[in-house]
PDB file of C-alpha atoms in Angstrom:
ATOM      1  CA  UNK A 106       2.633 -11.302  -6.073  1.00  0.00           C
ATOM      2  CA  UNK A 107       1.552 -11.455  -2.699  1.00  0.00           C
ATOM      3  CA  UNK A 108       3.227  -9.167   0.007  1.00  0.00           C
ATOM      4  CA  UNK A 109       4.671  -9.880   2.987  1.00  0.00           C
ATOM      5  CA  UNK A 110       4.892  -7.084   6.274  1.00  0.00           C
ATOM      6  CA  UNK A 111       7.204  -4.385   6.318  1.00  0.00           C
ATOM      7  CA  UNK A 112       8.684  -2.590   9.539  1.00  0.00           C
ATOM      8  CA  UNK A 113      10.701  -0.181  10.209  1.00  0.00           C
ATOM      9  CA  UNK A 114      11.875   3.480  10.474  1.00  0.00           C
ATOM     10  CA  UNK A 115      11.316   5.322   7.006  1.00  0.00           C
ATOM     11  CA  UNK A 116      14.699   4.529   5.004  1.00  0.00           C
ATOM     12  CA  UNK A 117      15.268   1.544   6.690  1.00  0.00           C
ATOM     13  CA  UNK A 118      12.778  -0.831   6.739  1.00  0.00           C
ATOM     14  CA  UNK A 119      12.867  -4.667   6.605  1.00  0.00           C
ATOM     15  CA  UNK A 120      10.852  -7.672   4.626  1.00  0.00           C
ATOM     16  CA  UNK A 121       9.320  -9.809   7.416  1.00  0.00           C
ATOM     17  CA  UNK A 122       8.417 -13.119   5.146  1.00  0.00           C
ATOM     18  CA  UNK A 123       7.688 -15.681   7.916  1.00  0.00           C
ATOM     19  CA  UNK A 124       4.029 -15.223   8.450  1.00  0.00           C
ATOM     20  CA  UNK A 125       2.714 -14.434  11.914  1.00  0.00           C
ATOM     21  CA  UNK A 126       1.054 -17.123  14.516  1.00  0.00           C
ATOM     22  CA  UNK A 127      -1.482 -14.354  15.650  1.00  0.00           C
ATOM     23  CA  UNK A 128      -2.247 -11.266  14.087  1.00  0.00           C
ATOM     24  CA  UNK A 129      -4.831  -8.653  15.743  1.00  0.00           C
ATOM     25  CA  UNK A 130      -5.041  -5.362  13.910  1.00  0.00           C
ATOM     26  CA  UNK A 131      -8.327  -3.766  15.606  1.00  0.00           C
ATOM     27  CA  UNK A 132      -8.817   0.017  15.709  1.00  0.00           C
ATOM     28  CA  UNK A 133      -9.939   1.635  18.970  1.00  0.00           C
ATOM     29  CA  UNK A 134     -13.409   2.955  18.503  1.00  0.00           C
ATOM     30  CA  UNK A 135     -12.758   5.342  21.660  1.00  0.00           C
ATOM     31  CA  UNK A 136     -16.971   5.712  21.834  1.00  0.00           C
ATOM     32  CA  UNK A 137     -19.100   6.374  25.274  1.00  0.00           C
ATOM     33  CA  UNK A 138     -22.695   5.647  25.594  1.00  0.00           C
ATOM     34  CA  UNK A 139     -25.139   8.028  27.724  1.00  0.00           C
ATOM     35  CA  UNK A 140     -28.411   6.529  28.313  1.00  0.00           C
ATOM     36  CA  UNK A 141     -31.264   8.757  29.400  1.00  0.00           C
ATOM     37  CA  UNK A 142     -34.010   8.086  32.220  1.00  0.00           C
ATOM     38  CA  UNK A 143     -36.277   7.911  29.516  1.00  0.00           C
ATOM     39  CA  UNK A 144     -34.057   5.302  27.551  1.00  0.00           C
ATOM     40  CA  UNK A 145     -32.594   7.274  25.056  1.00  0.00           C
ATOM     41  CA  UNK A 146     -28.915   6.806  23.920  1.00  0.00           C
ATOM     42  CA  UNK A 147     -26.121   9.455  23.287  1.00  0.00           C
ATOM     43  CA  UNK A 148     -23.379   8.244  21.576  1.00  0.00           C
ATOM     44  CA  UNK A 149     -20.099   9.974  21.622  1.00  0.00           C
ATOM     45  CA  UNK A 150     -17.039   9.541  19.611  1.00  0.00           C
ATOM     46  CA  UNK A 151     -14.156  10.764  17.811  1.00  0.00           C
ATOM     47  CA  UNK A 152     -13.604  11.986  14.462  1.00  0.00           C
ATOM     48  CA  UNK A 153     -10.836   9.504  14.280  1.00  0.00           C
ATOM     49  CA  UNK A 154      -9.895   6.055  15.316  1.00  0.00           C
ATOM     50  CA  UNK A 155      -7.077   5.009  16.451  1.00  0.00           C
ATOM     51  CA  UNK A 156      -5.154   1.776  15.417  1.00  0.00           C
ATOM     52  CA  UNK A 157      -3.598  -1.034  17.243  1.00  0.00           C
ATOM     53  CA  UNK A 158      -1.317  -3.960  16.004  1.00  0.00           C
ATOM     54  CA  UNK A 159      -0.062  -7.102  17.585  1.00  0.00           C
ATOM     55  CA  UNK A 160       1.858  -9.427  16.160  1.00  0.00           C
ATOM     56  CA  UNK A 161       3.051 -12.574  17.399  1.00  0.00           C
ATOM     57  CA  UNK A 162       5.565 -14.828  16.148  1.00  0.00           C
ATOM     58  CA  UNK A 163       7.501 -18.358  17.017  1.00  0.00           C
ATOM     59  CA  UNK A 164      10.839 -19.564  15.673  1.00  0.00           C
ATOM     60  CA  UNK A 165      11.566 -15.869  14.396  1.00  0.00           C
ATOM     61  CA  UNK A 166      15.026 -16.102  12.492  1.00  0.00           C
ATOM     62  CA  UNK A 167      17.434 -14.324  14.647  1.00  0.00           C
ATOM     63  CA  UNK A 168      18.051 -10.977  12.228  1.00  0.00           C
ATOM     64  CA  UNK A 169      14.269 -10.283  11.892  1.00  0.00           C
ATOM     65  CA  UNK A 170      13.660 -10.922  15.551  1.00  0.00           C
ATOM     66  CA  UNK A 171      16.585  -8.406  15.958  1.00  0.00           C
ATOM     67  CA  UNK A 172      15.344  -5.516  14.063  1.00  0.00           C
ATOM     68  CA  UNK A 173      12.010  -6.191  15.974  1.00  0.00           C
ATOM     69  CA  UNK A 174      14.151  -5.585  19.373  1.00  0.00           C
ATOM     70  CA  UNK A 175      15.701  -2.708  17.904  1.00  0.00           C
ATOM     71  CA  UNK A 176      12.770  -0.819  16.764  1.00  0.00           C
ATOM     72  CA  UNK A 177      11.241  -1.310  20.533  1.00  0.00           C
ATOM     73  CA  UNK A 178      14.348  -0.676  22.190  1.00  0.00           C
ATOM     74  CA  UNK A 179      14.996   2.615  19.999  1.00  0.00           C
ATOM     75  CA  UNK A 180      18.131   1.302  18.681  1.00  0.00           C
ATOM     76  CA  UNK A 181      18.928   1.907  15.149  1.00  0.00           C
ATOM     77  CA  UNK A 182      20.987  -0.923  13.508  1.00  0.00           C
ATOM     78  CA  UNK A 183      23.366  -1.294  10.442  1.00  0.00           C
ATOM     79  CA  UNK A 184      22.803   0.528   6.893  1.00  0.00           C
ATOM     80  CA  UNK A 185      23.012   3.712   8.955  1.00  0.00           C
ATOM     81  CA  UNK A 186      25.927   5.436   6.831  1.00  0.00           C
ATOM     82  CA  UNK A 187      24.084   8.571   4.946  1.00  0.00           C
ATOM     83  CA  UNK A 188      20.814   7.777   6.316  1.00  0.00           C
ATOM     84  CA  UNK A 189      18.496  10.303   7.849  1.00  0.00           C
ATOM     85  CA  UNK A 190      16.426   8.617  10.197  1.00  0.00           C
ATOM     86  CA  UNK A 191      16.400   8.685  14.342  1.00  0.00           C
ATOM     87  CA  UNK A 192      16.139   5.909  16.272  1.00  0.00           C
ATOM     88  CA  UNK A 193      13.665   7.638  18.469  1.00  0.00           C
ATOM     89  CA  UNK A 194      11.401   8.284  15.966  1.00  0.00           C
ATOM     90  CA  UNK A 195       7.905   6.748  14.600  1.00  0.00           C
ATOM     91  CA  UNK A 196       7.492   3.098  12.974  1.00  0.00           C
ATOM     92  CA  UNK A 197       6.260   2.034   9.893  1.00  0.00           C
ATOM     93  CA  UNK A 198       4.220  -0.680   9.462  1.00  0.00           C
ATOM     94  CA  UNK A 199       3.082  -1.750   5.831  1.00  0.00           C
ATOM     95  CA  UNK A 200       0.272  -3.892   6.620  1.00  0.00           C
ATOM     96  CA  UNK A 201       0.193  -7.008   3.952  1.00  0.00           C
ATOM     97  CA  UNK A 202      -3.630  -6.899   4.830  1.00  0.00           C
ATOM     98  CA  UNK A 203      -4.344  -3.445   3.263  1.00  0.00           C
ATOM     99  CA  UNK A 204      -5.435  -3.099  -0.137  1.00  0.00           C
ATOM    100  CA  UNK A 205      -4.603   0.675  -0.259  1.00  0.00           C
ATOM    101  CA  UNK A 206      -2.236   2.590   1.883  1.00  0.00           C
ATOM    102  CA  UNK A 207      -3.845   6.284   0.691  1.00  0.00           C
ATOM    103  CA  UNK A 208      -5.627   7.878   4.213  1.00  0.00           C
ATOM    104  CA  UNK A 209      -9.493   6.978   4.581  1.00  0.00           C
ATOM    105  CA  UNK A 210     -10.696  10.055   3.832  1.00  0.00           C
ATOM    106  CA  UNK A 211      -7.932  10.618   1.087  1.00  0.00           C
ATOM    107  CA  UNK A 212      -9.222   7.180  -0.620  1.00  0.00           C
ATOM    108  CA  UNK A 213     -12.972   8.064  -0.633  1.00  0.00           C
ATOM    109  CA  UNK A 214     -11.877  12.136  -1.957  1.00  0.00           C
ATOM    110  CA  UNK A 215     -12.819  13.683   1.585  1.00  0.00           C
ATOM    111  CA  UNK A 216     -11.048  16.395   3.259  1.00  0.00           C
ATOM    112  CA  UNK A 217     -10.962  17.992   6.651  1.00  0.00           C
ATOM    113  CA  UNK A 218     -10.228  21.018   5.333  1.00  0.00           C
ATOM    114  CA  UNK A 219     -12.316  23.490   2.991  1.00  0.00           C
ATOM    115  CA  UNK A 220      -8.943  24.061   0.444  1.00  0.00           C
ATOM    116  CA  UNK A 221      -8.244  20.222   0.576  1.00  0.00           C
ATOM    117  CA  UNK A 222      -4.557  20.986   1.129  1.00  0.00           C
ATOM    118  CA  UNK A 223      -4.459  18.263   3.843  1.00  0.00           C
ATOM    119  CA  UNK A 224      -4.622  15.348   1.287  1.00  0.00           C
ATOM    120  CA  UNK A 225      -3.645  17.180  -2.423  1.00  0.00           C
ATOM    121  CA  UNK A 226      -1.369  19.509  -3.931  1.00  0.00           C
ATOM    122  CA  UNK A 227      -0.457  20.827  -7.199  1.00  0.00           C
ATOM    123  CA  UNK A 228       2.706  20.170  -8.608  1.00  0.00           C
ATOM    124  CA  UNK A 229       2.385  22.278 -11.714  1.00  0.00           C
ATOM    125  CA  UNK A 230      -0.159  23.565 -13.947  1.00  0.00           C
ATOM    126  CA  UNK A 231      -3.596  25.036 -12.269  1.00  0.00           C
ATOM    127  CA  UNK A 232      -6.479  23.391 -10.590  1.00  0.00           C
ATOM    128  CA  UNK A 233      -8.715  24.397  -8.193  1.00  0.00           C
ATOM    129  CA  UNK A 234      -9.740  21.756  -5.350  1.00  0.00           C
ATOM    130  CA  UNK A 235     -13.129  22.418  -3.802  1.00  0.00           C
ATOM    131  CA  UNK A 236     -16.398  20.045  -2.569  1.00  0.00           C
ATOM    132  CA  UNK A 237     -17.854  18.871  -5.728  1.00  0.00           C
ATOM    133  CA  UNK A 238     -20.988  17.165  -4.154  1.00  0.00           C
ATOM    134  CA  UNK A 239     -21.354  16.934  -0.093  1.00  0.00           C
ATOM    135  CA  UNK A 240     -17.962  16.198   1.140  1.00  0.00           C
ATOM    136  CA  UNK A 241     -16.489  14.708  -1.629  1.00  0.00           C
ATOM    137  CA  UNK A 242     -13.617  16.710  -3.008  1.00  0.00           C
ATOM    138  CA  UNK A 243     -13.063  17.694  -7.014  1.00  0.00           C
ATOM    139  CA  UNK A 244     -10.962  19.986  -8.735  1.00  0.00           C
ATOM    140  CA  UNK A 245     -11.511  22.325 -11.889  1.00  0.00           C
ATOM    141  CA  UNK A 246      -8.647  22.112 -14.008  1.00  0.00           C
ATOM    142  CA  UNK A 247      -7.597  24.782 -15.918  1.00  0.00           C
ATOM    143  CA  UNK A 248      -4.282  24.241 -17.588  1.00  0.00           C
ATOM    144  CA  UNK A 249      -3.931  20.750 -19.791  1.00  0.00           C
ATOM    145  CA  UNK A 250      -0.401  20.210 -18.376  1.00  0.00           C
ATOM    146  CA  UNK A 251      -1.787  20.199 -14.418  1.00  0.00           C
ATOM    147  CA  UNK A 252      -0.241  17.378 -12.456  1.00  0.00           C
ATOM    148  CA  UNK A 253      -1.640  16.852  -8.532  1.00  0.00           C
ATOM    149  CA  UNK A 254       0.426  15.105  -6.162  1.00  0.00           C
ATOM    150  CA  UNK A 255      -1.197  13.088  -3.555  1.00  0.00           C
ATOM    151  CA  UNK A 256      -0.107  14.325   0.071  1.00  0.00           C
ATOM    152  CA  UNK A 257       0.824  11.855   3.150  1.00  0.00           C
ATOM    153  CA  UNK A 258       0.226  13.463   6.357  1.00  0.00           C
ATOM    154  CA  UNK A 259       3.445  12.747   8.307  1.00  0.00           C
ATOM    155  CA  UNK A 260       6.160  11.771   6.253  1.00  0.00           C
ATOM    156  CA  UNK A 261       7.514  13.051   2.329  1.00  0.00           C
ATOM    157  CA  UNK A 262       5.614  10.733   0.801  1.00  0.00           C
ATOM    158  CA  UNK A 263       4.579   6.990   1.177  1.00  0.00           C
ATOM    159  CA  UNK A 264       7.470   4.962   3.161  1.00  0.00           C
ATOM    160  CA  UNK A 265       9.715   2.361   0.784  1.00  0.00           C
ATOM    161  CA  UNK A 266      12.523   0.165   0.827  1.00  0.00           C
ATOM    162  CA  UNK A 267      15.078  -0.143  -2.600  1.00  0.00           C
ATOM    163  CA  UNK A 268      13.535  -3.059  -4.655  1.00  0.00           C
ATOM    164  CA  UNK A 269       9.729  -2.445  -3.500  1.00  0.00           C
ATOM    165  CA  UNK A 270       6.975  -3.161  -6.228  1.00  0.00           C
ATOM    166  CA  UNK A 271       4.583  -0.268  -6.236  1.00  0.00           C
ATOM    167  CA  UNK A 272       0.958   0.504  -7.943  1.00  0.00           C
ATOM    168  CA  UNK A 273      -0.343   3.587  -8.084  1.00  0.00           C
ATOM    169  CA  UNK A 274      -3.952   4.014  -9.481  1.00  0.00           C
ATOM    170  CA  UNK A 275      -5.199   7.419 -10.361  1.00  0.00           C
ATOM    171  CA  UNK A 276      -8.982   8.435  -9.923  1.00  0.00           C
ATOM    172  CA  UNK A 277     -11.027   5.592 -11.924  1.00  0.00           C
ATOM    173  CA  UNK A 278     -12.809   8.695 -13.570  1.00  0.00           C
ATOM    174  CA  UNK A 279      -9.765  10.314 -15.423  1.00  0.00           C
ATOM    175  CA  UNK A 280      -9.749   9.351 -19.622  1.00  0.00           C
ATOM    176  CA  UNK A 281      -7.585   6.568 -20.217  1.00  0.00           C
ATOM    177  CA  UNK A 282      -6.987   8.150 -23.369  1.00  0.00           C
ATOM    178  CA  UNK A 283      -5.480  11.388 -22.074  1.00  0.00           C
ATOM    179  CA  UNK A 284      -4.346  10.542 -18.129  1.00  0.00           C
ATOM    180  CA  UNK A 285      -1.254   9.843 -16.944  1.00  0.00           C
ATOM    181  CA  UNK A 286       0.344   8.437 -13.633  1.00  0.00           C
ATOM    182  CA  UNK A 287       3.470   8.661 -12.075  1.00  0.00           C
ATOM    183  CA  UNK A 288       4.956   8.052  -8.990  1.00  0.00           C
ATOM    184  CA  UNK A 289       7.868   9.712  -7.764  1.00  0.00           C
ATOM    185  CA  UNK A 290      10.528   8.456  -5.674  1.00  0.00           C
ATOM    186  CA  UNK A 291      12.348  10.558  -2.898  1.00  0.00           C
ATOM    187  CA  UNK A 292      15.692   9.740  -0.583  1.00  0.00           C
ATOM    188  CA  UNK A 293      15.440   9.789   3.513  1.00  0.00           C
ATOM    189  CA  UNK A 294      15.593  13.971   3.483  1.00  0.00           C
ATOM    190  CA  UNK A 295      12.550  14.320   0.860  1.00  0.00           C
ATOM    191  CA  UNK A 296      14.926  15.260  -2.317  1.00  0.00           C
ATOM    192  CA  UNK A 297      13.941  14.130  -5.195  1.00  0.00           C
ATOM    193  CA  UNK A 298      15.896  10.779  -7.172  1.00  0.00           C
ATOM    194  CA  UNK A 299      13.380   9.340 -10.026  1.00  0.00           C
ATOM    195  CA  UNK A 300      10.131   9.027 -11.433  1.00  0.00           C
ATOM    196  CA  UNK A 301       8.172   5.736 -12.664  1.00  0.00           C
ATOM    197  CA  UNK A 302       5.657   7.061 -15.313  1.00  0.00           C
ATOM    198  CA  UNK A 303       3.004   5.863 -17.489  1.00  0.00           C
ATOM    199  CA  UNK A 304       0.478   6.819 -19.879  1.00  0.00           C
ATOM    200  CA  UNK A 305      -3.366   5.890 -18.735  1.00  0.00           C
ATOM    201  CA  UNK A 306      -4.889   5.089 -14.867  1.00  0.00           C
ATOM    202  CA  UNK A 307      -2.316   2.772 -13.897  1.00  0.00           C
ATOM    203  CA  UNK A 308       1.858   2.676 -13.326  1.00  0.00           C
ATOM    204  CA  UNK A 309       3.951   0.117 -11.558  1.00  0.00           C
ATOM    205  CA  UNK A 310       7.579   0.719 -10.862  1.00  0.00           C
ATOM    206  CA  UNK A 311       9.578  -0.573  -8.695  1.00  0.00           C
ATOM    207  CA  UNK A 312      11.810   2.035  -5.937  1.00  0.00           C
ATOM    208  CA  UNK A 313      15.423   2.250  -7.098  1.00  0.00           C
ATOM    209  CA  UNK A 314      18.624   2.756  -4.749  1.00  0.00           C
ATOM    210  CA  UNK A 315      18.269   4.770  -2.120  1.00  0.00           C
ATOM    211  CA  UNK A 316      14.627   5.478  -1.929  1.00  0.00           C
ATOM    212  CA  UNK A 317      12.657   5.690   1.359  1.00  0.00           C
ATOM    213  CA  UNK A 318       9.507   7.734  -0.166  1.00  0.00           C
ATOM    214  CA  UNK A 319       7.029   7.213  -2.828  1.00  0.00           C
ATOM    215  CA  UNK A 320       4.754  10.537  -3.755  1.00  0.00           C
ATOM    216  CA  UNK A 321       1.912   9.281  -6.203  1.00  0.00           C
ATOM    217  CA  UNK A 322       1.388  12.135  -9.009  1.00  0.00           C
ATOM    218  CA  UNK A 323      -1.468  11.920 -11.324  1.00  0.00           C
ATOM    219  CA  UNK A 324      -1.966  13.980 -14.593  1.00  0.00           C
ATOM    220  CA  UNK A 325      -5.916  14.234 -15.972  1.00  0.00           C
ATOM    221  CA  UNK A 326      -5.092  15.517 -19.332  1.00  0.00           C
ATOM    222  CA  UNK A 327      -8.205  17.339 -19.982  1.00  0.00           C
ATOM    223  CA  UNK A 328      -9.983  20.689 -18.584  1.00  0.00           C
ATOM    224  CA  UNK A 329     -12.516  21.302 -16.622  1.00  0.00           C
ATOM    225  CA  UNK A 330     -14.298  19.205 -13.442  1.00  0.00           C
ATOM    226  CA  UNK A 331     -12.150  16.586 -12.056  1.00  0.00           C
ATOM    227  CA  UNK A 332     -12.837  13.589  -9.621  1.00  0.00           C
ATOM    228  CA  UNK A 333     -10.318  12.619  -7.075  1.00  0.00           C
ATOM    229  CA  UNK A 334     -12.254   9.891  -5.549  1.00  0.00           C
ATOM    230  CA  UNK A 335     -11.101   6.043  -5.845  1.00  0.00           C
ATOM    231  CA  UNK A 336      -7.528   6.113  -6.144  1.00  0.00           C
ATOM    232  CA  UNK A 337      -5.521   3.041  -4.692  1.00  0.00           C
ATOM    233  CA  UNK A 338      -2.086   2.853  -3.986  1.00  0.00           C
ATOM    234  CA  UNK A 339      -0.429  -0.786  -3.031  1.00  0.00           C
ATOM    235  CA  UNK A 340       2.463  -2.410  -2.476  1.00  0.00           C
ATOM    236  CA  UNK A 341       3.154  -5.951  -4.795  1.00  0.00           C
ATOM    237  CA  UNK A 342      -0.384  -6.366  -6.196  1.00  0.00           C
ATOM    238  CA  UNK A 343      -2.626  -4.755  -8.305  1.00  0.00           C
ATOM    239  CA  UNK A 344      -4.745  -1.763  -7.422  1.00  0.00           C
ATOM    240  CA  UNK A 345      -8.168  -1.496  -6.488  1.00  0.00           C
ATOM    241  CA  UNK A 346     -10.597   1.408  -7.673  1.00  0.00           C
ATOM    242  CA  UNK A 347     -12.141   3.164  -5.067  1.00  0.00           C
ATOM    243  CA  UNK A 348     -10.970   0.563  -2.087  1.00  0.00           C
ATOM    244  CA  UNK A 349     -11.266   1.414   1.351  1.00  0.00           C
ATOM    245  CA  UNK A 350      -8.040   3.364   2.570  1.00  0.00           C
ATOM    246  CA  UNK A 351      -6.691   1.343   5.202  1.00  0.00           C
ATOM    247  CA  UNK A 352      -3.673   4.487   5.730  1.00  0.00           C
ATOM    248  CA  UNK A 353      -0.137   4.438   6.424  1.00  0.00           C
ATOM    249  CA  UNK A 354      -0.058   5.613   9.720  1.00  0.00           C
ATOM    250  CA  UNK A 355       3.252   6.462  11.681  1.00  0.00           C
ATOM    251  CA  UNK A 356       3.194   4.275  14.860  1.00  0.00           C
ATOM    252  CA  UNK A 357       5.197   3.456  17.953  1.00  0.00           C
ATOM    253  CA  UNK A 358       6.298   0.588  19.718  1.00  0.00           C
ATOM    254  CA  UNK A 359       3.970   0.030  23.191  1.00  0.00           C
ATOM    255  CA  UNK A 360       5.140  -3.657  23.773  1.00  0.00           C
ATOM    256  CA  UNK A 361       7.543  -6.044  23.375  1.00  0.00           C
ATOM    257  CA  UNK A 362       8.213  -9.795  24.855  1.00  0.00           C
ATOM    258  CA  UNK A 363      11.078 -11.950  23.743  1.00  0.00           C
ATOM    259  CA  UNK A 364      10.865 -15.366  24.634  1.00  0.00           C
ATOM    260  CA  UNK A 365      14.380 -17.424  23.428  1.00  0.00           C
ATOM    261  CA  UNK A 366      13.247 -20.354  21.289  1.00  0.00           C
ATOM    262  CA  UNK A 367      13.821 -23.964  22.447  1.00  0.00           C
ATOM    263  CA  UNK A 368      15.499 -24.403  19.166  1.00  0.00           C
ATOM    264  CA  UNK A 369      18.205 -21.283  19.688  1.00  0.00           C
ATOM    265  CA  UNK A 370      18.992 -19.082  17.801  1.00  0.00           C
ATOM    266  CA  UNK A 371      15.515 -18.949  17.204  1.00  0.00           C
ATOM    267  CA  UNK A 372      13.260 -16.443  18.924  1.00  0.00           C
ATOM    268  CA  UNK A 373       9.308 -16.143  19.750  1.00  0.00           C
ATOM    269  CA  UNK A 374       8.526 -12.129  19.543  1.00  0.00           C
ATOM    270  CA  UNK A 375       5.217 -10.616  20.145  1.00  0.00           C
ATOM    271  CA  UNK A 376       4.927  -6.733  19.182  1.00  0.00           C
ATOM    272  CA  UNK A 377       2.251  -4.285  20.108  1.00  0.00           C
ATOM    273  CA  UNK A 378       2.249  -1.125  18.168  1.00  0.00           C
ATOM    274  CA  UNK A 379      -0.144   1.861  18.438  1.00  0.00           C
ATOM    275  CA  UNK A 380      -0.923   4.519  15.583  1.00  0.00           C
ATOM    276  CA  UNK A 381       0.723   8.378  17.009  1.00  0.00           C
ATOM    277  CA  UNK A 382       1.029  11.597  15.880  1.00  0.00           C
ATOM    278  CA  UNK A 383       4.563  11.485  16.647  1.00  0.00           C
ATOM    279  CA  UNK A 384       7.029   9.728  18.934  1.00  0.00           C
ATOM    280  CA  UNK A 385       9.361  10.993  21.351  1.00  0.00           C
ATOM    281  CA  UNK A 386      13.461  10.760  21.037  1.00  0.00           C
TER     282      UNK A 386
END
């Protein structure tokens, strides 16, 4: 099934099916080059990049063009009623480009920290997570019943709308025989509503009423040394073992230009977004 975009604040994001006329999603490199007398380069650069979306669009239908406006102006719009979200607040975009919405690092089993807390976390049983070989996380389970969560850096879990298809792939090492995976769904304040389960590497479910989070949960089934490299998790197609992470980032509105079609009520919108840490009320 292919996938179209998805924007919006987390609990209330919106399909955008009409496909865009341009679409630039380049990451800012942020590097400086020093060249010595003798010739000799220094390159300097960040431990992350930073990621930029534009999207342009002609004869947008009037309600997507309107949640567009919304989202720039920092005006939240109906289907508030018992909602938790702030109009003020960070974007999501779900990029219909990316293959896996897991972090880069998180994707390839890489941490920035030494306890790996930043991208794992147990949600019962008992593992240890440590650097297995260089920088690439493992764990040593030590209770048959231990169940890790995967861990998104600014929101509950994974951002979702009611009715959304998603895959979640656990490590591509785990026994199919023994593994499980499970993703668990969560409402706008992070409580819990349902599960989607299923034996082996692989579950689909699909986010029931009132879900604006997805937290992907994977159970090895078996003791000792575990891999947490090449998980995927996607939205509407199948996943991909050990596929680049293209993220989830939050990300904030920078541009906007509304043009009124010729054929009204049709509108051309162009969009510039930027990746943040967070974004002001």
């Amino acid at each position: 099934m292919a996938r179209n975009l998805w924007i919006g604040k987390p609990g209330l994001l919106r399909e955008i099916s009409q496909a865009a006329k341009s679409w630039d999603r380049s990451t800012d490199l942020n590097t400086s080059e020093f060249r010595s007398l003798e010739g000799q380069v220094t390159l300097v650069a960040p431990t992350r990049t930073t990621r930029r979306t534009k999207l342009s669009f002609e004869w947008l239908e009037p309600a997507d063009a309107q949640h567009l406006v919304r989202l720039a102006r920092r005006v939240n719009g109906p289907g508030m009623l018992g909602q938790n979200v702030y109009a003020g607040g960070p974007v999501v975009l779900l990029d219909p480009a990316s293959v896996n919405l897991l972090d880069p690092l998180q994707a390839a089993g890489q941490s920035r920290v030494p306890s790996g807390g930043d991208h794992w976390f147990t949600v019962s049983g008992d593992i240890t997570l440590r650097p297995a070989y260089g920088d690439v996380f493992g764990g040593d389970c030590k209770d048959v019943t231990t169940s890790i969560g995967w861990t998104h850096g600014n929101w509950p879990g994974w951002p979702v709308a009611p009715g959304m298809s998603v895959s979640w792939l656990v490590p591509p090492e785990w026994d199919a025989a023994v593994c499980s995976a499970q993703v668990d769904w969560k409402a706008a304040d992070g409580s819990y509503l349902a599960s989607s389960s299923a034996a082996g590497r692989v579950v689909t479910g699909t986010a029931p009423a009132g879900a604006a989070f997805a937290t992907p949960v994977g159970r090895p089934g078996a003791l000792g040394a575990t891999a947490l490299a090449g998980a995927c998790l996607t939205v509407g197609e199948d996943p991909v073992a050990y596929a680049l992470g293209d993220g989830c980032p939050s990300m904030a509105v920078t541009g906007l230009t509304d043009v009124p079609s010729a054929r009204l009520p049709y509108r051309n919108i162009q969009i510039d977004l930027v990746e943040v840490r967070g974004a002001a009320n």
